[in-house]
GROMACS .gro file of C-alpha atoms in nm:
model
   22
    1UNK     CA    1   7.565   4.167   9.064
    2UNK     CA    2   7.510   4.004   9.396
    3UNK     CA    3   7.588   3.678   9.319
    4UNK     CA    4   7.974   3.847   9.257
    5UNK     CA    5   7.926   4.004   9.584
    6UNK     CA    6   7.860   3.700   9.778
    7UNK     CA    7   8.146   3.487   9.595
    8UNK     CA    8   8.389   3.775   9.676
    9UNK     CA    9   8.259   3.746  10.037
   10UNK     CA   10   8.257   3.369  10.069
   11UNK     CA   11   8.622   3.400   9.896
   12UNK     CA   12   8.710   3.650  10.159
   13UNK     CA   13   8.665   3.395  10.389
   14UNK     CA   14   8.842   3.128  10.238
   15UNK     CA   15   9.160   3.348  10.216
   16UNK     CA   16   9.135   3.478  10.549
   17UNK     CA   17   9.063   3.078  10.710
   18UNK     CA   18   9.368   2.961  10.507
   19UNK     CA   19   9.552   3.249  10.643
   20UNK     CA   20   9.475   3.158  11.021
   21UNK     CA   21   9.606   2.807  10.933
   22UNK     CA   22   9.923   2.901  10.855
   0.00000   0.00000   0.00000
């Protein structure tokens, strides 16, 4: 499904952002 794709992506992101901040 691409709508799991794209929430895995967007996810991704999050994880990686939160990541930086710390």
């Amino acid at each position: 499904l691409a709508v799991v794709q794209c929430v895995a992506v967007i996810w991704n992101s999050y994880l990686s952002w939160k990541a930086h901040r710390l």
